[in-house]
Tab-separated table of C-alpha atoms and ligand atoms in Angstrom:
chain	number	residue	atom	x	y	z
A	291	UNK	CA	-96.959	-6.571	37.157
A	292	UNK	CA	-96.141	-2.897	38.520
A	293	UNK	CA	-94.165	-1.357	36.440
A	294	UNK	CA	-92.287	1.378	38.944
A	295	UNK	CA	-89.335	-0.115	40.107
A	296	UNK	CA	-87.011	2.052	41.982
A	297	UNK	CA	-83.585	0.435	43.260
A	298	UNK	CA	-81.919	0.454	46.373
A	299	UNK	CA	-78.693	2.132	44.912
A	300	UNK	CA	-77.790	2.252	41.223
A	301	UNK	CA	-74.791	3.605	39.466
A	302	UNK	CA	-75.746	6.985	37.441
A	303	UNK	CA	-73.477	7.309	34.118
A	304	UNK	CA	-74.000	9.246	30.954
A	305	UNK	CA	-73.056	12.385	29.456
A	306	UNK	CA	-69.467	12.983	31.230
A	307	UNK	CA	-68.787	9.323	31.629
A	308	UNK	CA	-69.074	8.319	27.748
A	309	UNK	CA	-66.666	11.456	27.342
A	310	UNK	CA	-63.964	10.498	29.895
A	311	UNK	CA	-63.906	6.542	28.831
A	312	UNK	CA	-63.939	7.567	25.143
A	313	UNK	CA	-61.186	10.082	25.644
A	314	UNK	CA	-59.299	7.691	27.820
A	315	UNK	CA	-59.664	4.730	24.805
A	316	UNK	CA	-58.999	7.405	22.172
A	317	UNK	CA	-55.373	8.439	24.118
A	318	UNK	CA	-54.691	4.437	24.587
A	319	UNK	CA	-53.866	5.075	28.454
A	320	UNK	CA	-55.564	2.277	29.565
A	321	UNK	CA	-53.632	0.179	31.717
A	322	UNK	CA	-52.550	0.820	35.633
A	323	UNK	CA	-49.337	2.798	34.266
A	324	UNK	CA	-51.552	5.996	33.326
A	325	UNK	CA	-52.114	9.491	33.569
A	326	UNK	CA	-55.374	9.000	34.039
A	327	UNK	CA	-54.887	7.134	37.047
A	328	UNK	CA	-52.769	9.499	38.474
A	329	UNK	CA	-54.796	12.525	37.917
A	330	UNK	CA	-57.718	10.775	39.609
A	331	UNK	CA	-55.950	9.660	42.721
A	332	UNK	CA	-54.771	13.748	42.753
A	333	UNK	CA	-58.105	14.910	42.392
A	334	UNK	CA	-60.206	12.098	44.956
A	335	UNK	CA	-57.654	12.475	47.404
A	336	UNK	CA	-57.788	16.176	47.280
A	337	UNK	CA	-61.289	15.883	47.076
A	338	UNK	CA	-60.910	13.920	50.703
A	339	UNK	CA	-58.440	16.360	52.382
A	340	UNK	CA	-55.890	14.306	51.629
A	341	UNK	CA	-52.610	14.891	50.042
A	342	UNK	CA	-51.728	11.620	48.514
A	343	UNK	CA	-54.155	8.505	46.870
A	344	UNK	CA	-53.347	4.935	45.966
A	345	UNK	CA	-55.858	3.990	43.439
A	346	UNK	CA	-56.486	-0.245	43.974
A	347	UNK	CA	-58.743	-2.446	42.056
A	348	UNK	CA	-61.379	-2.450	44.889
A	349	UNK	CA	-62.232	-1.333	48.398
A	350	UNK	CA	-61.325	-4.974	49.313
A	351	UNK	CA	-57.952	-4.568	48.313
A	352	UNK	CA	-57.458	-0.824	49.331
A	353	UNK	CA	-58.026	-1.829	53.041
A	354	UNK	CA	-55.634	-5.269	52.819
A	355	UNK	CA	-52.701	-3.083	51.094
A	356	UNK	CA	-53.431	-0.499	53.973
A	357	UNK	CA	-52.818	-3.337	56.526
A	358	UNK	CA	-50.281	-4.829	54.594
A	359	UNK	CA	-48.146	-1.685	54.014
A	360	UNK	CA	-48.420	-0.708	57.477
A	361	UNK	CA	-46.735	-4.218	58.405
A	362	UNK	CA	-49.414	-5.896	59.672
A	363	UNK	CA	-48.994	-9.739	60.137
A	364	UNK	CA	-49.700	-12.932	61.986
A	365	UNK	CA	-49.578	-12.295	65.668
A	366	UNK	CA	-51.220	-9.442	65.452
A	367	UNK	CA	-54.428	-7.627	66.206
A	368	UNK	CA	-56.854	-5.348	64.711
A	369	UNK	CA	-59.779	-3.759	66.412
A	370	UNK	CA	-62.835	-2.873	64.388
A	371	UNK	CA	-66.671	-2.858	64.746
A	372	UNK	CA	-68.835	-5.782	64.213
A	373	UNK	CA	-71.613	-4.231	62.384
A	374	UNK	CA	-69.863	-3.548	58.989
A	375	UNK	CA	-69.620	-5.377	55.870
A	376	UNK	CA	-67.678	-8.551	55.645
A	377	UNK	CA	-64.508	-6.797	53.479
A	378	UNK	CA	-63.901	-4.804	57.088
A	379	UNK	CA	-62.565	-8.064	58.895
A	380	UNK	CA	-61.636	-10.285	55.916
A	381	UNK	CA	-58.574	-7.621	54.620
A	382	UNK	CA	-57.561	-8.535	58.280
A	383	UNK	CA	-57.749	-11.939	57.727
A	384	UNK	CA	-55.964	-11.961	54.312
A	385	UNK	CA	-52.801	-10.282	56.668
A	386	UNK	CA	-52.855	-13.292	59.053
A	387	UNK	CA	-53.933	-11.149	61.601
A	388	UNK	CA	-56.834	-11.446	63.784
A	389	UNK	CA	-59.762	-9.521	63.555
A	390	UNK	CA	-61.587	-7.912	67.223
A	391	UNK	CA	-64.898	-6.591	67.097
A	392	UNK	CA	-66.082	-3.638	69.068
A	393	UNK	CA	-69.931	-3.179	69.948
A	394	UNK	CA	-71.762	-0.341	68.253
A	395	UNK	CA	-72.276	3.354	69.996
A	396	UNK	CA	-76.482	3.739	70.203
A	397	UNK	CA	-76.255	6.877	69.171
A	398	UNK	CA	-74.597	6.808	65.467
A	399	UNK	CA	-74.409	2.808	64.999
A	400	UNK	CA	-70.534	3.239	64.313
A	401	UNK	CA	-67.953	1.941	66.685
A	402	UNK	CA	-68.325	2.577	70.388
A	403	UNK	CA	-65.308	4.017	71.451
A	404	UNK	CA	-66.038	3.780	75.063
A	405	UNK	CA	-65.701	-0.321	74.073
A	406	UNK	CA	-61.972	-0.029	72.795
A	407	UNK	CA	-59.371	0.546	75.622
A	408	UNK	CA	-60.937	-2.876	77.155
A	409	UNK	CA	-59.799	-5.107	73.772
A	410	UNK	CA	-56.389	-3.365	73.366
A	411	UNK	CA	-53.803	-5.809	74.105
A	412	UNK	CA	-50.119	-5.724	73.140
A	413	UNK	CA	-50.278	-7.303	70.065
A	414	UNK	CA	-52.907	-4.612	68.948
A	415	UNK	CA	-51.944	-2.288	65.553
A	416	UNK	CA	-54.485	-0.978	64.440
A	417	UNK	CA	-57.981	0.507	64.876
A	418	UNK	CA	-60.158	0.207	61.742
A	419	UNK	CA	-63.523	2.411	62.310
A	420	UNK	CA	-66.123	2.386	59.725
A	421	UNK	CA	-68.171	5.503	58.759
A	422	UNK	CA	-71.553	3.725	58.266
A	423	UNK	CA	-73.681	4.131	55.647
A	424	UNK	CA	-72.259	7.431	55.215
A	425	UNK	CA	-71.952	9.201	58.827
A	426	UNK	CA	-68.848	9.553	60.488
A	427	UNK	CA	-67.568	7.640	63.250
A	428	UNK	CA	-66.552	9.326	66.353
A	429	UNK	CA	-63.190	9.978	64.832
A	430	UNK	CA	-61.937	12.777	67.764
A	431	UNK	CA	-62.209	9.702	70.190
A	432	UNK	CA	-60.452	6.784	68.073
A	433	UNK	CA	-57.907	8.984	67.314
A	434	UNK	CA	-57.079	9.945	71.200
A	435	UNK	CA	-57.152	6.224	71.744
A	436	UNK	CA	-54.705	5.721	69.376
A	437	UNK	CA	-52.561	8.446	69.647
A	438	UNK	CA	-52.139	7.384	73.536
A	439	UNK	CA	-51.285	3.912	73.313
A	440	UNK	CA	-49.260	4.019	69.699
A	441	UNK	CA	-51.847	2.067	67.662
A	442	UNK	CA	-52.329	2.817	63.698
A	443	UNK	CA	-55.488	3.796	62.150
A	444	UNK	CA	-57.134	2.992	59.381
A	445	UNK	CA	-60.578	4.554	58.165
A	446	UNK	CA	-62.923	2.708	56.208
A	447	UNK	CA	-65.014	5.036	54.495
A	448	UNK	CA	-66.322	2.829	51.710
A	449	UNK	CA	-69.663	4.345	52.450
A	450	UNK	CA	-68.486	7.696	53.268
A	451	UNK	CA	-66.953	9.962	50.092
A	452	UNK	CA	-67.129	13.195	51.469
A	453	UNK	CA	-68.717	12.531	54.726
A	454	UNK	CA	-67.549	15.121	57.216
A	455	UNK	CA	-66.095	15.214	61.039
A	456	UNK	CA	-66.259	18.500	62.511
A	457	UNK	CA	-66.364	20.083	58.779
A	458	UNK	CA	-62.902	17.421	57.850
A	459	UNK	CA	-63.698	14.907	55.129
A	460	UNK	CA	-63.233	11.156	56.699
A	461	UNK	CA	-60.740	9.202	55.566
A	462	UNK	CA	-57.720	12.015	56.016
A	463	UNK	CA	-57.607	11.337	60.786
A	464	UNK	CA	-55.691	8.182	60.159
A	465	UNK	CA	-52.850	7.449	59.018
A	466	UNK	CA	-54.844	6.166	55.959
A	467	UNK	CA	-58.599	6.204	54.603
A	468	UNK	CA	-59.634	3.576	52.260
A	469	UNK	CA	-62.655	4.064	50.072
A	470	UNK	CA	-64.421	1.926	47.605
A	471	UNK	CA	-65.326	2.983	44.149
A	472	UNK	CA	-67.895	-0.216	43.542
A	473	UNK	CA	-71.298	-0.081	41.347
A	474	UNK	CA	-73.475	0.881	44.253
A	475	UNK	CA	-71.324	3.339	46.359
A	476	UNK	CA	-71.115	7.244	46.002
A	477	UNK	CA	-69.005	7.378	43.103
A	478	UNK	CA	-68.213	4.177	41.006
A	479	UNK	CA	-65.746	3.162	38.366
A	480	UNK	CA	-67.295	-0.289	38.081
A	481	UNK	CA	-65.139	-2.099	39.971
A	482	UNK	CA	-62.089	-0.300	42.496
A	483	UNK	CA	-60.990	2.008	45.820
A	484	UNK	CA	-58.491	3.974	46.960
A	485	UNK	CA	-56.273	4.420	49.742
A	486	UNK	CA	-55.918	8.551	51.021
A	487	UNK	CA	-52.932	9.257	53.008
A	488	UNK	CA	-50.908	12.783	54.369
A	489	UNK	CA	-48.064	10.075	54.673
A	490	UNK	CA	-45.947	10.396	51.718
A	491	UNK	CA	-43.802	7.223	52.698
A	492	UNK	CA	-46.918	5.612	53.396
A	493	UNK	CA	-48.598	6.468	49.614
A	494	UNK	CA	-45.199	5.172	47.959
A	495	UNK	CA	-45.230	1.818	49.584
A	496	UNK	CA	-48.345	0.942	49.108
A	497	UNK	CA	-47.558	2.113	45.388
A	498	UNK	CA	-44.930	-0.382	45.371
A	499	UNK	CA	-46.779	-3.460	47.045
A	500	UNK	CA	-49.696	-2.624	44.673
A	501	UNK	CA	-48.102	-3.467	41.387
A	502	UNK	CA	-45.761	-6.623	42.785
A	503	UNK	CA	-43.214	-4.761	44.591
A	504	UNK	CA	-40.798	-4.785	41.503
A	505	UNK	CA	-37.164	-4.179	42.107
A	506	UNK	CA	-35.416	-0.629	41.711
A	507	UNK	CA	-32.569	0.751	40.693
A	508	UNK	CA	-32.445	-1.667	37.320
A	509	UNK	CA	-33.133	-4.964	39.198
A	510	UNK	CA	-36.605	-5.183	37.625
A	511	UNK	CA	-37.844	-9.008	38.372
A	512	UNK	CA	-36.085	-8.612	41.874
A	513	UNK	CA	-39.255	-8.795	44.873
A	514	UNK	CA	-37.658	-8.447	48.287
A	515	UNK	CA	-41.318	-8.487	49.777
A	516	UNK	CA	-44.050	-9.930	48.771
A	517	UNK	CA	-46.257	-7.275	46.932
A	518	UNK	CA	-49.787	-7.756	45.038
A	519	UNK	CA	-51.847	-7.424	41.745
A	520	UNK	CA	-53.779	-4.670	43.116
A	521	UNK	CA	-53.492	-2.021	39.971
A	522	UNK	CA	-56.347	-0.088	39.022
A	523	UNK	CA	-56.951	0.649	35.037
A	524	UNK	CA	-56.901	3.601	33.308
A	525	UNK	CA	-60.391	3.361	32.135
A	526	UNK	CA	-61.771	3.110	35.515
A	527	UNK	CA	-59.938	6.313	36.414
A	528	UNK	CA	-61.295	7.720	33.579
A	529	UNK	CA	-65.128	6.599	34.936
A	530	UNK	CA	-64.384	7.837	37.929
A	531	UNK	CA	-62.890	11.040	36.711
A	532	UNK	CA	-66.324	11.856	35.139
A	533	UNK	CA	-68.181	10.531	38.206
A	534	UNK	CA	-65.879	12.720	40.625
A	535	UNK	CA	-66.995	15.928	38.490
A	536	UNK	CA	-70.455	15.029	40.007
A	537	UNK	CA	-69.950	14.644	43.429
A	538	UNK	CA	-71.233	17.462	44.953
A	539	UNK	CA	-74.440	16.791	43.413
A	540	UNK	CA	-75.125	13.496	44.142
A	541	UNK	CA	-74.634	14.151	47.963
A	542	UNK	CA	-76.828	17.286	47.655
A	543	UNK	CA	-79.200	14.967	46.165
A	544	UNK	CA	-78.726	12.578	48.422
A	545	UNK	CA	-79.029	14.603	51.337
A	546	UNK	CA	-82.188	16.217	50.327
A	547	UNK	CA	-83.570	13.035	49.664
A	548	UNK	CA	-83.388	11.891	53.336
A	549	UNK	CA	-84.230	15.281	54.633
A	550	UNK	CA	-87.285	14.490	52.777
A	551	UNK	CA	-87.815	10.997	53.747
A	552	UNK	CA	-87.479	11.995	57.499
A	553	UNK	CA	-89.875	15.178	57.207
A	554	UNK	CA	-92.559	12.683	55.599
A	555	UNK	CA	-92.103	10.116	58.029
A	556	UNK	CA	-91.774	12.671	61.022
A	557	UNK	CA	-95.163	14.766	59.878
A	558	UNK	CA	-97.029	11.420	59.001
A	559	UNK	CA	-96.233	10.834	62.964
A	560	UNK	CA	-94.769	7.978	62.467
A	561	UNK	CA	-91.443	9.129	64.945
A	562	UNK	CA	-93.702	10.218	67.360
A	563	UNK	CA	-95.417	7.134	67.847
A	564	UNK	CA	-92.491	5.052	67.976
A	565	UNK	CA	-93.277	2.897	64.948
A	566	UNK	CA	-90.178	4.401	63.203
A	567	UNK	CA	-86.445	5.775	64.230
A	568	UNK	CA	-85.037	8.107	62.050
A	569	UNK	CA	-81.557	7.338	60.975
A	570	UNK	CA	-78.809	9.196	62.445
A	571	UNK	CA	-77.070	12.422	62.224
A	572	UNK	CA	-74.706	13.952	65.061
A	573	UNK	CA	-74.560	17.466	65.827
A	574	UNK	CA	-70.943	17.766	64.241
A	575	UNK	CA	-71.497	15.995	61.384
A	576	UNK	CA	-72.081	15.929	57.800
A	577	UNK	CA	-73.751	12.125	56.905
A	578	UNK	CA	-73.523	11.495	53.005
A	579	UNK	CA	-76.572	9.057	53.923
A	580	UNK	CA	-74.834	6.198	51.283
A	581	UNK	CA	-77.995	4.452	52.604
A	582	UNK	CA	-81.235	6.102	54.183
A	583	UNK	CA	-81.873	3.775	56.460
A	584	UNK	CA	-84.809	4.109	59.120
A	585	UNK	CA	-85.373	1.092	62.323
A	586	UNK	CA	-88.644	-0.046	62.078
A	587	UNK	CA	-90.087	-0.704	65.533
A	588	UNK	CA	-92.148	-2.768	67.242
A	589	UNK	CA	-94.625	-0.291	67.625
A	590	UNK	CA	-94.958	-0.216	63.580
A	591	UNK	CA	-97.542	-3.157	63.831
A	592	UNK	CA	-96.231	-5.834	61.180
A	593	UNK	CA	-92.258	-6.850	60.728
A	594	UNK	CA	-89.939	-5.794	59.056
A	595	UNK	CA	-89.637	-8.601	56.914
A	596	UNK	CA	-93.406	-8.238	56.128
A	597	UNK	CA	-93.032	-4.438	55.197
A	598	UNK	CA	-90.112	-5.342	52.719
A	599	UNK	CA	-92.436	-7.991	50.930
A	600	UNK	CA	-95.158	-5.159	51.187
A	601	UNK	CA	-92.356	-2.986	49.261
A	602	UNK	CA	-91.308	-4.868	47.167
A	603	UNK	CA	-94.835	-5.604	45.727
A	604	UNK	CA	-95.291	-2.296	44.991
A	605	UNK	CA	-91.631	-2.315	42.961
A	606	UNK	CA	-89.507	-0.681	45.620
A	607	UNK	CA	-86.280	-2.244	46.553
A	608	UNK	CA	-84.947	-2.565	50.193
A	609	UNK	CA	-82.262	-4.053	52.185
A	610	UNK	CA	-81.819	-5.317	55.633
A	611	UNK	CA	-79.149	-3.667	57.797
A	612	UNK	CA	-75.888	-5.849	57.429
A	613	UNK	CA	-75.596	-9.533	59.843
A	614	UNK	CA	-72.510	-8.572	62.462
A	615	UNK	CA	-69.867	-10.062	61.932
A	616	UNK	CA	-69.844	-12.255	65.239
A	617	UNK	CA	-72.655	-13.689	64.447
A	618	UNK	CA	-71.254	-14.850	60.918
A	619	UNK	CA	-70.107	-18.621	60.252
A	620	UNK	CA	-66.238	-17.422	60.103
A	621	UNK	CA	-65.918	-14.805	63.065
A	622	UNK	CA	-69.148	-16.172	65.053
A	623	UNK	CA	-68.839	-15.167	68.698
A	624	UNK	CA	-70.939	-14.897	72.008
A	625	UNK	CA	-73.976	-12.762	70.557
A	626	UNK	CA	-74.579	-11.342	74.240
A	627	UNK	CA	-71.447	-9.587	73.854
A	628	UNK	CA	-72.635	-6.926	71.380
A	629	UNK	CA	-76.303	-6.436	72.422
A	630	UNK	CA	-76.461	-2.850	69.778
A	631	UNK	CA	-75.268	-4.519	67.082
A	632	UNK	CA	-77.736	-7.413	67.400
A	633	UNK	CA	-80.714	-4.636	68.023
A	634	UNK	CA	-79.885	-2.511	64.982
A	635	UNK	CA	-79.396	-5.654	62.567
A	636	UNK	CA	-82.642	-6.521	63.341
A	637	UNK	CA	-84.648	-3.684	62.819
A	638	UNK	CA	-82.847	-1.964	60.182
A	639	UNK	CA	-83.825	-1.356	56.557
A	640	UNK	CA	-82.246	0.486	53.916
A	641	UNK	CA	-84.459	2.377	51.340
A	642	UNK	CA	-83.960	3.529	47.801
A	643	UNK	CA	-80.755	5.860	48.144
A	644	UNK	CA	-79.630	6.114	44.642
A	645	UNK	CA	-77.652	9.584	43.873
A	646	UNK	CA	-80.452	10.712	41.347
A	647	UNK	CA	-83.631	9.497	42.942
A	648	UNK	CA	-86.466	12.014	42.445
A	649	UNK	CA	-88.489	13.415	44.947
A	650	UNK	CA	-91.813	12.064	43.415
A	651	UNK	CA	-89.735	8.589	44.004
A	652	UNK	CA	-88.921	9.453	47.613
A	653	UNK	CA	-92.599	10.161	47.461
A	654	UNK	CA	-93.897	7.314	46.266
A	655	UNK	CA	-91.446	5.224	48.863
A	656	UNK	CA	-92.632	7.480	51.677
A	657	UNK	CA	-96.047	6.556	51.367
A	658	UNK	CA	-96.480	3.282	50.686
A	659	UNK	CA	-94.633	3.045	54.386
A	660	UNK	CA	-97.035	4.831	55.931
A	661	UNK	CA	-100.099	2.930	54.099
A	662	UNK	CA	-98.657	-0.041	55.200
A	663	UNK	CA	-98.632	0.675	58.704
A	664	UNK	CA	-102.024	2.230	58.690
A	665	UNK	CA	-103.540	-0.836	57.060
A	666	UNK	CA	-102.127	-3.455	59.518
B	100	LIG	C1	-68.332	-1.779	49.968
B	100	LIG	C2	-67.552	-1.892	51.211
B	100	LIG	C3	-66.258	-2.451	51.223
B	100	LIG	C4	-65.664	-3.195	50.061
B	100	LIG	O1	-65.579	-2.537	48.886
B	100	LIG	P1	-65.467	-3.358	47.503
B	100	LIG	O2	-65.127	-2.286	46.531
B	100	LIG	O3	-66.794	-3.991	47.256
B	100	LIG	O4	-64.380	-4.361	47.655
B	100	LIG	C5	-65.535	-2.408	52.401
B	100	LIG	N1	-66.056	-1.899	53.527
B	100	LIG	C6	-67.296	-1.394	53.572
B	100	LIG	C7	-67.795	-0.826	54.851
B	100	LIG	C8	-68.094	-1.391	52.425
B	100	LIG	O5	-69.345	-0.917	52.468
């Protein structure tokens, strides 16, 4: 058995963390109703250049109470890319609205927003773009879609704390950014996500629909709409309190990390000869590189699938790149339709990315890459 085993992505919690949860559990403000809460959804959404945050139990439920206090419903439509995670389309679903998928743009694997002005139709609301694995979509061109035709937006930036646009954090171009706070994401709280707005209509209703949409003005156990269990504790804030305090370092870290992981793979010649693609980063961006994620080629001279078992018998960790959504059992659609998507899904892999891997680790991940294709 080898003993190194290096993860994909694994929370990072000590010091800072014990002290918030304690301190939280020591002041009894555990519950949604908390200052805790509050003072995190102040300090994230500043944190995103964004003046208000909704704090929800999940990224899930941070993008279906964006939808839902927007007014989405049946009849209508919501355009978003198919490669993403499954949560992108499904807080669509839970609305009654119907999900469209968009092809993805070569150059940064987000949505190609040269693809969108063909699926707007009248019943279209909103545009949901997804900043991949940590870089940005191309925000300056959704937004001038949008802008011109009347359409919503709605960032998800799950995989994107911090990420920047043209030196703005994502999540503040829409009308609201939603971002997810689970184990394996920039910053966790366990479980949870958050909604960023500059709308401060927008961040009260979807305070409202969170927690049931109780009745005001004494008529407590009156709903008028229907509104959702969607609170998130006061001990998570307090995780993610401590976590937020650390920010800056895990991207650094992060950041260096795949500087380092592309330098090895680049001066090994292994970019040069085609056998690997280096993942992206656009001129006017900052990626947050949630996952480092390389495209193995053709050219590397095994597959993919037989470089992972390779990995993983050395105790390294990897991912494929997500399955699009139209090719999934619920949303499946005419593959030929979304040729980039089916290209980067199957030769993507995502390598150890957690927000305290070591250099020696990158290292030792590095490496046993470019033994493997040497020894083919
Ligand atoms: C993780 C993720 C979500 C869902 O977040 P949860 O907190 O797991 O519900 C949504 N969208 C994207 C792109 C994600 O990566």
């Amino acid at each position: 058995m080898n003993q190194h085993r290096i993860p994909v992505c694994e929370p990072v919690i000590a010091e800072r963390e014990r002290y918030w949860v304690n301190k939280c559990l020591d002041d009894g403000w555990i519950s949604g109703i908390s200052p805790y809460v509050e003072d995190f959804e102040n300090k994230f959404s500043e944190f995103s250049d964004s003046q208000y945050g909704v704090a929800t139990n999940s990224g899930t439920t941070a993008l279906h109470l964006a939808l839902a206090t927007l007014g989405v419903k049946k009849g209508d439509e919501v355009i978003l890319p198919t490669f993403t995670m499954v949560a992108t389309p499904n807080a669509v679903v839970y609305t009654g609205a119907k999900p469209v998928f968009i092809d993805a743009e070569p150059e940064t694997w987000n949505i190609n927003p040269e693809k969108i002005e063909e699926k707007i139709t009248s019943k279209t609301k909103v545009i949901m773009p997804v900043h991949t694995y940590g870089h940005p979509a191309d925000m300056r061109s959704v937004m001038e879609i949008a802008d011109t035709r009347g359409i919503f937006v709605v960032e998800d930036a799950a995989e994107a704390h911090g990420a920047k646009y043209y030196g703005q954090k994502v999540g503040s171009f829409g009308e609201m950014g939603c971002f997810s706070f689970y184990a394996n994401k920039i910053i966790t709280t366990g479980e949870g996500g958050m909604i960023t707005t500059n709308n401060e209509k927008l961040a009260e209703r979807a305070k409202w629909l969170r927690a049931h949409a109780f009745g005001r003005e004494g008529k407590h156990f009156w709903h008028e709409e229907l509104g959702y269990g969607y609170r998130f504790s006061g001990l998570q804030a307090a995780l993610g309190l401590a976590q937020l305090e650390q920010i800056e370092t895990f991207i650094a870290t992060r950041r260096r990390n795949a500087q380092l992981y592309n330098d090895i793979f680049t001066d090994m010649g292994l970019v040069s000869k085609g056998k690997i693609t280096l993942p992206p980063e656009a001129y006017n961006v900052k990626n947050i590189y949630w996952m480092y994620s390389p495209l193995i080629e053709d050219n590397f001279g095994m597959s993919r699938e037989e470089l992972m078992n390779r990995l993983t018998a050395k105790g390294i960790e990897t991912r494929t790149f997500f399955y699009p959504m139209h090719v999934q059992p619920m949303y499946a659609e005419d593959p030929s339709c979304y040729p980039v998507a089916n290209s980067l899904a199957k030769r993507g892999i995502n390598l150890p990315s957690t927000n305290n891997l070591s250099e020696e680790d990158v290292w030792y991940v590095a490496e046993a890459i470019v033994s493997a294709q040497r020894n083919v």
